[in-house]
Amino acid sequence: MKHYRHLFSSKQKHQAKPRFKWRAGMANFLLSQALLWGGGAAIAQTESTAPTESTETLDYGELLQDIRQNQVDKFILDPETNTAQVTLRGQTEEEAQTIQLLNNNQELLAALRENNVDFEVVPSQDHSVAIAIFTNLLLFGILIGGLVLIIRRSASMQNNAMNFGRSKARFQMEAETGIMFKDVAGVEEAKEELAEVVTFLKEPNKFTAIGAKIPRGMLLIGPPGTGKTLLAKAIAGEAGVPFFSISGSEFVEMFVGVGASRVRDLFRKAQENAPCLVFIDEIDAVGRQRGAGIGGGNDEREQTLNQLLTEMDGFEGNSGIIVIAATNRPDVLDQALLRPGRFDRQVTVDYPDRLGRLAILEVHAQDKKVAEDVDLEAIARRTPGFSGADLANLLNEAAIFTARRRKEAITSSEINDAIDRVVAGMEGTALTDGKSKRLIAYHEVGHAIVGTILKDHDPLQKVTIIPRGRAQGLTWFTPNEEQGLTTKAQFRAQIAVALGGRAAEDIVFGYDEITSGASQDIQMLTNIARQMVTKFGMSELGHFALETNRGEVFLRNDWFGERPEYSEAIAQRIDLKVREIINECYETAKQIIRDNRQLVDRLVDRLIEEETIEGEDFSRLVNEALGQTIDLQKTASVV
């Protein structure tokens, strides 16, 4: 009763619940099951051995008298239970009566012989002994099984405690990644550097003979999806040596010292299997710069990093262990991790260029049915800034569109839809409101015509009013990958084009009818204008940086805020200059819309009719209307 009062008492309902003791609970469960089985079997045995009662019964004396008077028609003896089934004259077998016999039945047997009674001996199938034996064995087995379970659970808990500090690295004696260097495309410079690692592992004497040392570590740096992990798999596949792979997050645990123990265990196993490769993916999870957190304490992550630094710099010469790590955040890594002797080489794996994208598309198109008229080179030109993962996803989306449309092969139509899907999202429902549709068309044509007329802007790729994702309309431009640097005129052209949509709304519908569709454009152009003033020195404020690097995001600077290194007067002049640049570019965009108002109206009508205008068609219409060729050089790179 105390237990139930404790559970249901309103005064103690907020107290902590007692912890369940699983061992005691398991023992109680096993005991109750054993008693249940044993009790059930005993009851069954008792019921099976109890004599069957009938409505009319004979005693032993009456039975002898009936036999001597020839009233017994049939007598069936059961020696197992020492009972008899007696059928009197005029009765059927169903009406037979059961009588319990004496231990000594010589007189009864003599009477049966003298009166020639039909006599049979039929032993019954009595399983009482077997049931008793089975019940005892079952009870014994349950108890033994429960003890074994408890012992194994205790041993498992002890082993888990002992294995807690062991490395979780996946180990392959002969790495069967299924990936070779021929399967990796678009990163030829990185492949060339990493190919030396394979040579180091296969022919170390070739380098040690002339005094060269095998590099201890190689750091793959690059944005997500560019193929860093794929390169590590290719190295393992080419080298054919033992391969350890682990993620940086698998080192760090909530218990202090576990991460360092796992690092020691990993490198101990690597020493036992040298020469080998150790690949640490996302090393920034454990290699982040020390002292960045609040208080700067030597926490679990820092202890793990300290042990990693010690292990990497503590190898004996030419031990044959090469550590390869990958990260997309090299700016947050500890400097001690990047010095020679630990990561001797840093290989940058950047976004592929046009030729690299073409090579990647050719690799991923090998296992897909692509129509002969699909131009992979044209796709490569249309996808600047795509990573290898993006291109693989692009062809996969195209294959999904093909299967959905029940076509035999991927065509240019599926490729175009896949590009739009990857860049902007799923195609939405077309607008039915005529006013909203025309307003969006003017907005997008405003972007497109300003970008087409300004010679310093990138060429137009496509303009559409088909909703995708959260956007009601989209205008794409193809950036020039070969340029590398951006001029002041190009920055101003980007701002003017971003304001082209708002300028068209302002001129055509009036200032009171401008919409929120330019919110992202305004955010982007404000960032460009501020960088022109504070970072690139493209204003009258001077050729010096007014924007300092924020450093790493993890609490060191941004958490507490950082005071600018300039006065309030300079900050006010920065704001005024940013506003001046934006206003000048806005006037440029509005002037282009005013000067070409009739052309804008015709382009809007066509866009509403066709919903999408390709860049070449749009530029041709503008050139025909203006009577001159404005952007031959820009359209030369447009697909």
CSV table of C-alpha atoms in Angstrom, one decimal, residues 33-247:
chain,number,residue,atom,x,y,z
A,33,GLN,CA,6.5,-17.7,-15.2
A,34,ALA,CA,8.0,-20.8,-13.7
A,35,LEU,CA,5.3,-20.9,-11.0
A,36,LEU,CA,2.6,-20.3,-13.6
A,37,TRP,CA,3.9,-23.2,-15.8
A,38,GLY,CA,4.4,-25.5,-12.9
A,39,GLY,CA,1.0,-24.8,-11.3
A,40,GLY,CA,-0.7,-25.2,-14.6
A,41,ALA,CA,1.0,-28.5,-15.2
A,42,ALA,CA,0.2,-29.8,-11.7
A,43,ILE,CA,-3.5,-28.9,-12.1
A,44,ALA,CA,-3.5,-30.6,-15.5
A,45,GLN,CA,-1.9,-33.7,-13.9
A,46,THR,CA,-4.5,-33.7,-11.1
A,47,GLU,CA,-7.3,-33.4,-13.5
A,48,SER,CA,-6.0,-36.1,-15.7
A,49,THR,CA,-5.6,-38.6,-12.8
A,50,ALA,CA,-9.0,-37.8,-11.2
A,51,PRO,CA,-11.6,-40.4,-11.9
A,52,THR,CA,-14.5,-39.5,-14.1
A,53,GLU,CA,-17.7,-39.3,-12.2
A,54,SER,CA,-20.9,-40.6,-13.7
A,55,THR,CA,-24.5,-40.3,-12.7
A,56,GLU,CA,-24.7,-43.9,-11.6
A,57,THR,CA,-21.7,-45.6,-9.9
A,58,LEU,CA,-21.1,-49.1,-8.7
A,59,ASP,CA,-19.1,-50.1,-5.7
A,60,TYR,CA,-16.8,-53.2,-5.6
A,61,GLY,CA,-19.4,-55.4,-3.8
A,62,GLU,CA,-22.2,-54.6,-6.3
A,63,LEU,CA,-19.8,-55.3,-9.2
A,64,LEU,CA,-19.1,-58.9,-7.8
A,65,GLN,CA,-22.7,-59.5,-7.3
A,66,ASP,CA,-23.7,-58.4,-10.9
A,67,ILE,CA,-20.9,-60.6,-12.3
A,68,ARG,CA,-22.2,-63.7,-10.5
A,69,GLN,CA,-25.7,-62.9,-11.6
A,70,ASN,CA,-24.6,-62.6,-15.3
A,71,GLN,CA,-25.6,-59.0,-15.4
A,72,VAL,CA,-22.2,-57.8,-16.7
A,73,ASP,CA,-22.0,-57.7,-20.5
A,74,LYS,CA,-18.4,-56.3,-20.9
A,75,PHE,CA,-15.5,-55.6,-18.6
A,76,ILE,CA,-12.6,-53.3,-19.7
A,77,LEU,CA,-9.6,-53.2,-17.3
A,78,ASP,CA,-7.2,-50.2,-17.3
A,79,PRO,CA,-4.1,-51.4,-15.3
A,80,GLU,CA,-2.5,-48.0,-15.5
A,81,THR,CA,-5.2,-46.3,-13.3
A,82,ASN,CA,-6.5,-49.6,-11.7
A,83,THR,CA,-10.0,-48.8,-12.9
A,84,ALA,CA,-12.6,-50.7,-15.0
A,85,GLN,CA,-15.3,-49.7,-17.5
A,86,VAL,CA,-18.3,-51.9,-16.8
A,87,THR,CA,-21.2,-52.3,-19.3
A,88,LEU,CA,-24.2,-54.0,-17.8
A,89,ARG,CA,-26.7,-55.9,-19.9
A,90,GLY,CA,-29.1,-53.7,-21.7
A,91,GLN,CA,-26.6,-50.8,-21.7
A,92,THR,CA,-24.5,-49.3,-24.5
A,93,GLU,CA,-20.8,-48.6,-24.3
A,94,GLU,CA,-21.6,-44.9,-23.9
A,95,GLU,CA,-23.5,-45.8,-20.7
A,96,ALA,CA,-20.6,-47.8,-19.2
A,97,GLN,CA,-19.8,-47.1,-15.6
A,98,THR,CA,-16.3,-46.6,-14.1
A,99,ILE,CA,-15.3,-48.3,-10.9
A,100,GLN,CA,-12.2,-48.0,-8.9
A,101,LEU,CA,-10.7,-51.5,-8.2
A,102,LEU,CA,-8.8,-52.8,-5.2
A,103,ASN,CA,-5.1,-53.4,-5.2
A,104,ASN,CA,-5.7,-57.1,-5.0
A,105,ASN,CA,-8.4,-58.2,-7.5
A,106,GLN,CA,-7.9,-62.0,-7.6
A,107,GLU,CA,-11.5,-62.6,-6.5
A,108,LEU,CA,-12.8,-60.3,-9.2
A,109,LEU,CA,-10.8,-62.0,-11.9
A,110,ALA,CA,-11.9,-65.4,-10.8
A,111,ALA,CA,-15.6,-64.3,-11.0
A,112,LEU,CA,-15.1,-62.9,-14.5
A,113,ARG,CA,-13.6,-66.3,-15.7
A,114,GLU,CA,-16.3,-68.4,-14.1
A,115,ASN,CA,-19.1,-66.4,-15.7
A,116,ASN,CA,-17.5,-66.0,-19.1
A,117,VAL,CA,-17.7,-62.2,-19.1
A,118,ASP,CA,-16.3,-60.4,-22.2
A,119,PHE,CA,-13.0,-59.2,-20.7
A,120,GLU,CA,-10.4,-56.8,-22.2
A,121,VAL,CA,-7.3,-55.1,-20.9
A,122,VAL,CA,-6.8,-51.6,-22.4
A,123,PRO,CA,-4.0,-49.5,-20.9
A,124,SER,CA,-4.9,-45.8,-20.9
A,125,GLN,CA,-2.5,-43.1,-22.2
A,126,ASP,CA,-1.5,-41.6,-18.9
A,127,HIS,CA,1.0,-38.7,-19.4
A,128,SER,CA,1.1,-37.6,-15.8
A,129,VAL,CA,4.7,-38.8,-15.3
A,130,ALA,CA,5.9,-37.2,-18.5
A,131,ILE,CA,4.1,-34.0,-17.7
A,132,ALA,CA,5.7,-33.9,-14.2
A,133,ILE,CA,9.2,-34.5,-15.7
A,134,PHE,CA,8.6,-31.9,-18.4
A,135,THR,CA,7.4,-29.3,-15.8
A,136,ASN,CA,10.4,-29.8,-13.6
A,137,LEU,CA,12.8,-29.6,-16.6
A,138,LEU,CA,11.1,-26.5,-17.9
A,139,LEU,CA,11.3,-24.8,-14.5
A,140,PHE,CA,14.9,-25.7,-14.3
A,141,GLY,CA,15.6,-24.4,-17.9
A,142,ILE,CA,13.9,-21.1,-17.3
A,143,LEU,CA,15.9,-20.5,-14.1
A,144,ILE,CA,19.2,-21.4,-15.9
A,145,GLY,CA,18.3,-19.3,-18.9
A,146,GLY,CA,17.6,-16.3,-16.7
A,147,LEU,CA,20.9,-16.7,-14.9
A,148,VAL,CA,22.7,-16.9,-18.2
A,149,LEU,CA,20.9,-13.8,-19.5
A,150,ILE,CA,21.9,-11.9,-16.4
A,151,ILE,CA,25.5,-13.0,-16.6
A,152,ARG,CA,25.8,-12.1,-20.3
A,153,ARG,CA,24.2,-8.7,-19.7
A,154,SER,CA,26.6,-8.0,-17.0
A,155,ALA,CA,29.6,-9.0,-19.1
A,156,SER,CA,28.3,-7.0,-22.0
A,157,MET,CA,28.1,-3.9,-19.9
A,158,GLN,CA,31.6,-4.4,-18.7
A,159,ASN,CA,32.8,-4.9,-22.3
A,160,ASN,CA,31.0,-1.8,-23.4
A,161,ALA,CA,32.7,0.1,-20.7
A,162,MET,CA,36.1,-1.3,-21.8
A,163,ASN,CA,35.4,-0.6,-25.5
A,164,PHE,CA,34.1,2.9,-25.0
A,165,GLY,CA,37.5,4.4,-25.8
A,166,ARG,CA,38.2,2.3,-28.8
A,167,SER,CA,38.2,3.8,-32.3
A,168,LYS,CA,35.0,3.6,-34.4
A,169,ALA,CA,36.9,3.7,-37.7
A,170,ARG,CA,35.8,1.4,-40.5
A,171,PHE,CA,38.6,-0.9,-41.5
A,172,GLN,CA,39.1,-2.6,-44.9
A,173,MET,CA,42.2,-4.8,-45.4
A,174,GLU,CA,41.9,-4.3,-49.1
A,175,ALA,CA,39.7,-1.3,-49.8
A,176,GLU,CA,37.0,-2.4,-52.2
A,177,THR,CA,35.4,1.0,-52.7
A,178,GLY,CA,34.6,0.3,-56.3
A,179,ILE,CA,36.0,3.7,-57.2
A,180,MET,CA,39.2,4.4,-59.2
A,181,PHE,CA,40.7,7.6,-60.5
A,182,LYS,CA,39.0,7.1,-63.8
A,183,ASP,CA,35.7,7.4,-62.0
A,184,VAL,CA,36.6,10.9,-60.7
A,185,ALA,CA,36.3,13.8,-63.2
A,186,GLY,CA,36.5,17.5,-63.1
A,187,VAL,CA,39.4,17.8,-60.6
A,188,GLU,CA,42.4,16.9,-62.7
A,189,GLU,CA,44.8,19.1,-60.7
A,190,ALA,CA,43.8,17.4,-57.4
A,191,LYS,CA,44.0,14.0,-59.0
A,192,GLU,CA,47.5,14.6,-60.2
A,193,GLU,CA,48.7,15.6,-56.7
A,194,LEU,CA,46.9,12.7,-55.0
A,195,ALA,CA,48.2,10.2,-57.5
A,196,GLU,CA,51.6,10.7,-55.9
A,197,VAL,CA,50.1,9.3,-52.7
A,198,VAL,CA,49.4,6.0,-54.4
A,199,THR,CA,53.0,5.9,-55.7
A,200,PHE,CA,54.3,6.6,-52.2
A,201,LEU,CA,52.4,3.6,-50.8
A,202,LYS,CA,53.2,1.2,-53.7
A,203,GLU,CA,56.9,2.2,-54.3
A,204,PRO,CA,58.2,3.9,-51.2
A,205,ASN,CA,61.8,3.0,-52.0
A,206,LYS,CA,61.7,5.1,-55.2
A,207,PHE,CA,61.5,8.2,-53.0
A,208,THR,CA,63.4,7.2,-49.9
A,209,ALA,CA,66.4,6.2,-52.1
A,210,ILE,CA,67.1,9.9,-52.9
A,211,GLY,CA,66.2,11.2,-49.4
A,212,ALA,CA,62.6,12.1,-50.0
A,213,LYS,CA,60.2,11.7,-47.1
A,214,ILE,CA,56.7,10.4,-47.5
A,215,PRO,CA,54.2,13.1,-46.6
A,216,ARG,CA,52.4,12.4,-43.4
A,217,GLY,CA,49.1,14.1,-44.2
A,218,MET,CA,47.1,15.6,-47.0
A,219,LEU,CA,44.2,18.0,-46.4
A,220,LEU,CA,41.5,18.2,-49.0
A,221,ILE,CA,39.9,21.7,-49.0
A,222,GLY,CA,36.8,22.7,-50.9
A,223,PRO,CA,33.1,23.5,-50.9
A,224,PRO,CA,30.5,20.8,-50.3
A,225,GLY,CA,29.8,18.4,-53.2
A,226,THR,CA,33.1,18.9,-55.1
A,227,GLY,CA,34.4,15.3,-54.6
A,228,LYS,CA,36.7,15.4,-51.6
A,229,THR,CA,35.4,12.1,-50.1
A,230,LEU,CA,35.2,10.6,-53.6
A,231,LEU,CA,38.9,11.3,-54.1
A,232,ALA,CA,39.7,9.6,-50.8
A,233,LYS,CA,37.8,6.5,-51.9
A,234,ALA,CA,39.6,6.6,-55.3
A,235,ILE,CA,43.0,6.7,-53.5
A,236,ALA,CA,42.0,3.7,-51.4
A,237,GLY,CA,40.9,1.8,-54.5
A,238,GLU,CA,44.0,2.6,-56.4
A,239,ALA,CA,46.5,2.0,-53.7
A,240,GLY,CA,45.2,-1.4,-52.6
A,241,VAL,CA,46.4,-1.0,-49.0
A,242,PRO,CA,44.5,-1.2,-45.7
A,243,PHE,CA,42.1,1.7,-45.4
A,244,PHE,CA,40.7,3.3,-42.2
A,245,SER,CA,37.8,5.8,-42.6
A,246,ILE,CA,36.2,7.8,-39.8
A,247,SER,CA,34.3,11.0,-39.4
